[in-house]
Short mmCIF file of C-alpha atoms in Angstrom, two decimals:
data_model
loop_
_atom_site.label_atom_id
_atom_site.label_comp_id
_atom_site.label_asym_id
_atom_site.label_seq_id
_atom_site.Cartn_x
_atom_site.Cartn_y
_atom_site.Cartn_z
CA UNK G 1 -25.52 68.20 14.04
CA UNK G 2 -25.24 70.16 17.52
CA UNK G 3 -28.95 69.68 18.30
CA UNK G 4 -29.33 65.96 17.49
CA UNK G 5 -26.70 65.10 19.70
CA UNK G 6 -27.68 67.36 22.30
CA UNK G 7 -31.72 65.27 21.80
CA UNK G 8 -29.57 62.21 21.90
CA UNK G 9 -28.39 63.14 25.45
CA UNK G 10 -31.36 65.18 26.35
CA UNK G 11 -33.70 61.91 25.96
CA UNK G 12 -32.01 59.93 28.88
CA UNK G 13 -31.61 63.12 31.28
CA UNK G 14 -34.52 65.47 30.94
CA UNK G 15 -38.23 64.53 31.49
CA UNK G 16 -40.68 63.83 28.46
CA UNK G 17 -40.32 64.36 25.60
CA UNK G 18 -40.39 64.90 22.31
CA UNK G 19 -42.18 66.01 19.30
CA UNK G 20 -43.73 63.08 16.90
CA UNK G 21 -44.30 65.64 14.00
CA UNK G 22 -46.80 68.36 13.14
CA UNK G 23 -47.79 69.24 16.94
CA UNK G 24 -48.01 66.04 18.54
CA UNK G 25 -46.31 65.86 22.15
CA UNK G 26 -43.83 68.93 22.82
CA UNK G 27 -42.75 68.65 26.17
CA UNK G 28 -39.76 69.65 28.15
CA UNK G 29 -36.77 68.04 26.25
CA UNK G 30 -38.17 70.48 23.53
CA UNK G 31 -38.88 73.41 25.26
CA UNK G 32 -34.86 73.22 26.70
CA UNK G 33 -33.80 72.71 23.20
CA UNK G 34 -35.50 75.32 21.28
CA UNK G 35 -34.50 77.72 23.74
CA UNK G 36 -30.83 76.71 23.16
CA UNK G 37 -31.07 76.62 19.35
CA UNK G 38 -32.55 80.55 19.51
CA UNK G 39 -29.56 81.78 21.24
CA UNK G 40 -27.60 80.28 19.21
CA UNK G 41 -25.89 82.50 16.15
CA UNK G 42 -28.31 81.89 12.63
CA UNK G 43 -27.04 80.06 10.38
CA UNK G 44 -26.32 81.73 6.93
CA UNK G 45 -27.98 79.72 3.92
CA UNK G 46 -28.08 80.22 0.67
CA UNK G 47 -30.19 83.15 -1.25
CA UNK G 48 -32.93 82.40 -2.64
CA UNK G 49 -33.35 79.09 -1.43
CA UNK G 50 -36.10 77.64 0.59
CA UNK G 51 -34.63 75.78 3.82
CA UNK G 52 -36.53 72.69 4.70
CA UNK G 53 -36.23 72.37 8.19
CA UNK G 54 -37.66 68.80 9.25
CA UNK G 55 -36.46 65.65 11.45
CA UNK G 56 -34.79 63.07 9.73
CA UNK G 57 -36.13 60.29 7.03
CA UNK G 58 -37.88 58.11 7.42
CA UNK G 59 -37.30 53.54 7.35
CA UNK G 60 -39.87 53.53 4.30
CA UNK G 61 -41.34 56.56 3.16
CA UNK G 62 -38.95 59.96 3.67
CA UNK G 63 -40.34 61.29 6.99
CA UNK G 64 -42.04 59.63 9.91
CA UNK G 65 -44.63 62.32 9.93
CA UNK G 66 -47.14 63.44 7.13
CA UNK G 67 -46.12 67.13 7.17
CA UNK G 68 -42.49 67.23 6.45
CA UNK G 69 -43.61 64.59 3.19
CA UNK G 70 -46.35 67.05 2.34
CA UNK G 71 -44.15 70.36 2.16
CA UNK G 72 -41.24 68.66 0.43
CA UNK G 73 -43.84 67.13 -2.24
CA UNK G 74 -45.12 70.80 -2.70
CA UNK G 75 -41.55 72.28 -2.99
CA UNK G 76 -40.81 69.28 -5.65
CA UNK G 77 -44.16 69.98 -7.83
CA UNK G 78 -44.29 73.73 -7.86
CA UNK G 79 -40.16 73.26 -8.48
CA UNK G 80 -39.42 75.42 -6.11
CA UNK G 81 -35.25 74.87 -5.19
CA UNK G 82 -34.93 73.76 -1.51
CA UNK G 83 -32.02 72.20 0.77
CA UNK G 84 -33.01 70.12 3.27
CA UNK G 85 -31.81 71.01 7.25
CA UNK G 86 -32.30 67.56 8.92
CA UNK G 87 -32.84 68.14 12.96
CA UNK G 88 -35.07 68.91 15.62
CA UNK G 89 -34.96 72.18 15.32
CA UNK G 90 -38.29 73.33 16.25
CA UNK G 91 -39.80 76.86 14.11
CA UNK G 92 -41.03 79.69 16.93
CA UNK G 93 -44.72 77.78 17.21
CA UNK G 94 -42.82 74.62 18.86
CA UNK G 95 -43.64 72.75 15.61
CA UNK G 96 -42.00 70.65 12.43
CA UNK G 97 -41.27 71.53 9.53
CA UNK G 98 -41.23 74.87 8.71
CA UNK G 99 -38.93 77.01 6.42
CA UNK G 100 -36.50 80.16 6.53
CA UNK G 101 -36.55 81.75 3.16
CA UNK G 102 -33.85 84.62 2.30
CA UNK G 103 -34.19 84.96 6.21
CA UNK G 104 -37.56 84.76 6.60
CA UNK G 105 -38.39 82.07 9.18
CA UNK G 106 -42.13 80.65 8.77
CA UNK G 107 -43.82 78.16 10.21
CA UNK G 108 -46.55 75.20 10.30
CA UNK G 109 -46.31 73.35 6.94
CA UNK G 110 -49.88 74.87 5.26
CA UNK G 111 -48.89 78.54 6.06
CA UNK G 112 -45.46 77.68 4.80
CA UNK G 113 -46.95 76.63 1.40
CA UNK G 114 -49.16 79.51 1.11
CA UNK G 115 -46.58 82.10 2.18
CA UNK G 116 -44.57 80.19 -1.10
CA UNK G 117 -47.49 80.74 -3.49
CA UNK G 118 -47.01 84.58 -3.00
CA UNK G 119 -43.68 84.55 -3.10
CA UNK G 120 -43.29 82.21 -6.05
CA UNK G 121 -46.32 83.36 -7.79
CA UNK G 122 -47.29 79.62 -7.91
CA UNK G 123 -51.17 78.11 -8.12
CA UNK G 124 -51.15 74.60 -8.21
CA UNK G 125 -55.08 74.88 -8.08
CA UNK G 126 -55.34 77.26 -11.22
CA UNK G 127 -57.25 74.20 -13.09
CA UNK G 128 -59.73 73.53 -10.43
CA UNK G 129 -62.89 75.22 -10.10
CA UNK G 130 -64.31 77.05 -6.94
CA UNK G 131 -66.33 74.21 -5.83
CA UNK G 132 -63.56 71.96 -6.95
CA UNK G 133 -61.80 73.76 -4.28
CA UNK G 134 -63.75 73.85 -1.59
CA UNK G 135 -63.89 70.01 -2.02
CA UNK G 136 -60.36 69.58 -1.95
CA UNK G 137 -60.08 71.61 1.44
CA UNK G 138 -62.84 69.76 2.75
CA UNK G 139 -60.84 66.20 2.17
CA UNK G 140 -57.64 68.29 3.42
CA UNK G 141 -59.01 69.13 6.95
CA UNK G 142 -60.67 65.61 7.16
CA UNK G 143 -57.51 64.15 6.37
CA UNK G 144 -55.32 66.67 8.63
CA UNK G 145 -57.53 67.28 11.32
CA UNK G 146 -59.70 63.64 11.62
CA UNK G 147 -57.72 60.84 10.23
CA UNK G 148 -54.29 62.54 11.71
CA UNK G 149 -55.46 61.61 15.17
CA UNK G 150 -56.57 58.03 14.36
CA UNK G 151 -52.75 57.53 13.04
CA UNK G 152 -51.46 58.97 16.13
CA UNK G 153 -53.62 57.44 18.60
CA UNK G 154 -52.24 54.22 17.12
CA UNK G 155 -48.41 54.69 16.66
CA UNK G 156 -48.25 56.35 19.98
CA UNK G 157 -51.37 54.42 22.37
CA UNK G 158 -52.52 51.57 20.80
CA UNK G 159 -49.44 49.38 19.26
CA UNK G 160 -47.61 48.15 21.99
CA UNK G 161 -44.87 47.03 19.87
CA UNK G 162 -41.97 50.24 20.47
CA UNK G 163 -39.84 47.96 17.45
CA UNK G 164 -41.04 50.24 14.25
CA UNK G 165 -40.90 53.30 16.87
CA UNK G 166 -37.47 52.73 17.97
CA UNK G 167 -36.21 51.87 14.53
CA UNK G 168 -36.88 55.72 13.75
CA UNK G 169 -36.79 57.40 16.71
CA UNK G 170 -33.57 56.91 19.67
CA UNK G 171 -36.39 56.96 22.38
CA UNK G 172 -35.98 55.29 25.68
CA UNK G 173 -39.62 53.56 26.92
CA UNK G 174 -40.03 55.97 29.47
CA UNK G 175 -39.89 59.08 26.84
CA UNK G 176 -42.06 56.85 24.55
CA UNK G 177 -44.75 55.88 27.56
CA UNK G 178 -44.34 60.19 27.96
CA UNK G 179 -45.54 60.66 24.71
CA UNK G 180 -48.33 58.00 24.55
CA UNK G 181 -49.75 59.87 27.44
CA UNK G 182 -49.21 63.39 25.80
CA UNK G 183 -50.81 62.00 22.32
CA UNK G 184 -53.71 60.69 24.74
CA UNK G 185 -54.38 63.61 26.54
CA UNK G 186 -54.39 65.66 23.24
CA UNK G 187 -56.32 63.45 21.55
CA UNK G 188 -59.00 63.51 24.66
CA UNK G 189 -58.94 67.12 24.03
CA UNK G 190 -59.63 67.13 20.23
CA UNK G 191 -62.81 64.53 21.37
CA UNK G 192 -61.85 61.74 19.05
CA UNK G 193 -59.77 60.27 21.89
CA UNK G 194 -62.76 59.54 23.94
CA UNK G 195 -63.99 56.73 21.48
CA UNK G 196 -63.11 53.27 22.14
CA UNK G 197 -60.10 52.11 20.23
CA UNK G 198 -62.53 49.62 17.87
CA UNK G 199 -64.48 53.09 17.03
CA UNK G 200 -61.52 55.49 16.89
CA UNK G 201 -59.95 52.89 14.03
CA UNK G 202 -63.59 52.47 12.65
CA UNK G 203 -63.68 56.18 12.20
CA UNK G 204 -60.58 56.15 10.50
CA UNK G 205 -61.12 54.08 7.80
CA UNK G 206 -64.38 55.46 7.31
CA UNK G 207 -62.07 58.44 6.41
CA UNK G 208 -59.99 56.19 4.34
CA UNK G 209 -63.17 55.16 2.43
CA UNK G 210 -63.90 58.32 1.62
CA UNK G 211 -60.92 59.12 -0.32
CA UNK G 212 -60.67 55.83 -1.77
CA UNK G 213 -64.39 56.48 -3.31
CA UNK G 214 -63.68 60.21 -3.93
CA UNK G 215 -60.30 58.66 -5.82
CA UNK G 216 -62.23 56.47 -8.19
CA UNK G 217 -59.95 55.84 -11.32
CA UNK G 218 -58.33 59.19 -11.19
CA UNK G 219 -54.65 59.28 -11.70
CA UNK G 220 -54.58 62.62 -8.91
CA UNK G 221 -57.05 63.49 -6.55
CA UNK G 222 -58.40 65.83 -8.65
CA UNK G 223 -58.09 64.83 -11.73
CA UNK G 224 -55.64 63.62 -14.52
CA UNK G 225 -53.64 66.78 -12.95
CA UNK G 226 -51.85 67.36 -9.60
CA UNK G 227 -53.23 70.34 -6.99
CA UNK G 228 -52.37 71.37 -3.83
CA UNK G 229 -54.47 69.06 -1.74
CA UNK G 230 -52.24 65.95 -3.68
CA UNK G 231 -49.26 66.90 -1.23
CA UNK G 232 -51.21 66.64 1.75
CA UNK G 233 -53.20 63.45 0.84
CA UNK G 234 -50.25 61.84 0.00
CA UNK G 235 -48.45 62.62 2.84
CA UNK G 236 -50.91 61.19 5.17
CA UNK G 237 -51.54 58.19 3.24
CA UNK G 238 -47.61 57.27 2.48
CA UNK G 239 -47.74 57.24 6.68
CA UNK G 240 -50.27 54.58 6.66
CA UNK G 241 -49.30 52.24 3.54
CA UNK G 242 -45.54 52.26 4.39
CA UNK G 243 -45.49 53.52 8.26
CA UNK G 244 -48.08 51.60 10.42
CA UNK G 245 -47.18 48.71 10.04
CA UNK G 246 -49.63 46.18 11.85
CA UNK G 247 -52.37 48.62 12.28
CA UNK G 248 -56.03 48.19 11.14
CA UNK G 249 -55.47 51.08 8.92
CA UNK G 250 -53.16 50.03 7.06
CA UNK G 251 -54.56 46.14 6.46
CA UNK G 252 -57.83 48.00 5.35
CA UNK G 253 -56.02 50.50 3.39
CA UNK G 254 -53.72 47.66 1.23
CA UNK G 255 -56.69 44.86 1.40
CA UNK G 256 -59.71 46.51 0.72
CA UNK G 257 -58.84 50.24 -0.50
CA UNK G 258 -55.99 49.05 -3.75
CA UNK G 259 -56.86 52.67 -5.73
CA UNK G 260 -55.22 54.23 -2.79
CA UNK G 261 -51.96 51.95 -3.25
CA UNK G 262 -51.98 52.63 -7.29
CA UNK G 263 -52.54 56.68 -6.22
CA UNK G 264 -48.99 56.70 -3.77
CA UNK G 265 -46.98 54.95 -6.46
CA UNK G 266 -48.26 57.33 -9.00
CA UNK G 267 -47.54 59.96 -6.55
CA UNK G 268 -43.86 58.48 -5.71
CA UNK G 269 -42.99 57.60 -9.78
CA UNK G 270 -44.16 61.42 -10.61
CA UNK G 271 -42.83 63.61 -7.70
CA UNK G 272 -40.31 61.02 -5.93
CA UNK G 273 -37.81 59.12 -8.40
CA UNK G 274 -35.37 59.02 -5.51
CA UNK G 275 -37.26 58.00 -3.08
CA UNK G 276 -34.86 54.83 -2.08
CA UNK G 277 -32.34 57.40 -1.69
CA UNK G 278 -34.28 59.58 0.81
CA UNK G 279 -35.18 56.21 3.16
CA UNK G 280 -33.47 54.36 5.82
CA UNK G 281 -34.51 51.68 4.30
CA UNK G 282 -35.54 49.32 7.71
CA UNK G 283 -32.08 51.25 8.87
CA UNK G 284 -30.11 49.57 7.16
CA UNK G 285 -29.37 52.57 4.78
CA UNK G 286 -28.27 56.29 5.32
CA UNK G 287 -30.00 58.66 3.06
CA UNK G 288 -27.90 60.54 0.46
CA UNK G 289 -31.23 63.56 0.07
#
């Protein structure tokens, strides 16, 4: 696709960077590429047909960032036909993923899903009572807006091991030592990146805990059926279980939290039968979906 190659060449000519996924670290590269893309003619998809526009999959779980896996696992349990546009196509907010619907361009993964309930007429929260709710947003916006940042602040700052990173990403170390100080400075700016790193990953599984506890036996977060706040839980915990590999999270997560472990494969076996066909699988693998 014209805009991945144009990244690929972008990334070794342009200074920083990049975006890791969901608002993390849009630089310049971006910026010079999203202006390109919008004067570019649209592309004509099909009617009635949600376009899924996201980067590419993922080595073990089908996107390298929570937010493309949580609007695709919404669009597969509301049923909701999609086509996936793999690139780095970036919606008008400088962000990934976002959709165009019958020409309708939206963007940021939550107002995506809730611009589909009205247009779908779908309520995946129609079982759940109005304090049920407000709990589930509550563990959304930890998850999103808490835990998000202890996942980034290690991918990006604290592992010093670029292997996993370049394995998904073509990133030379001076774009990737770009972002780590973009994902800082961000983080700084949210507050939780002014904690040591012991506290910042301390904080994290704290958040971890939480859901584990909240979990219990359930087979969904919620109950013995799936709601809206499954996608996003799931997307953020597939990240961590399959996609930091060698962090404190994830040892804490597979040691100490195993409910959490049971609740992705019930998650994969119910809304992702093919997942090994939408995985790189270490790289070794191109995707088929």
């Amino acid at each position: 696709m014209w805009l991945w190659e144009e990244m690929r060449r972008l990334i070794h000519d342009t200074p920083p960077a990049y975006l890791v996924g969901g608002g993390v670290a849009v630089a310049s590269t971006l910026f010079i590429l999203h202006k390109k893309w919008r004067t570019k003619p649209r592309k004509v998809y099909p009617a009635d047909v949600v376009i899924l526009h996201q980067i590419g999959r993922g080595p073990w779980a089908p996107s390298m960032s929570p937010f493309p896996m949580k609007l695709e696992t919404y669009l597969r349990m509301a049923k909701i036909p999609y086509q996936n546009e793999h690139s780095y196509e970036m919606s008008s907010k400088g962000k990934t993923p976002w959709i165009t619907y019958n020409g309708v361009d939206v963007a940021d993964s939550q107002f995506c899903i809730e611009y589909l309930n009205e247009k779908f007429s779908v309520n995946l929260n129609k079982d759940l009572s109005a304090v049920d709710r407000s709990l589930a947003r509550a563990f959304q916006k930890m998850t999103e807006e808490n835990l998000y940042w202890c996942v980034a602040l290690w991918r990006w700052v604290y592992d010093k091991d670029w292997t996993f990173l370049k394995l998904a990403f073509p990133l030379s170390n001076y774009i990737i030592m770009m972002i780590s100080w973009d994902v800082r400075k961000k983080a700084d700016g949210q507050g939780i990146g002014r904690h040591s790193q012991e506290d910042v990953m301390a904080i994290g599984q704290a958040d971890l805990k939480a859901l584990s506890d909240f979990l219990g036996e359930k087979k969904f977060f919620m109950g013995d059926e799936p709601s809206e706040v499954d996608c996003a839980i799931f997307g953020m915990l597939a990240l961590v279980y399959w996609l930091l590999p060698g962090s404190p999270l994830e040892k804490y997560m597979k040691e100490e939290l195993p409910n959490l472990g049971e609740y992705l494969e019930t998650m994969k076996q119910t809304f992702w039968p093919d997942w090994e066909d939408c995985i790189t699988r270490g790289g070794t693998y191109t995707p088929t979906k």
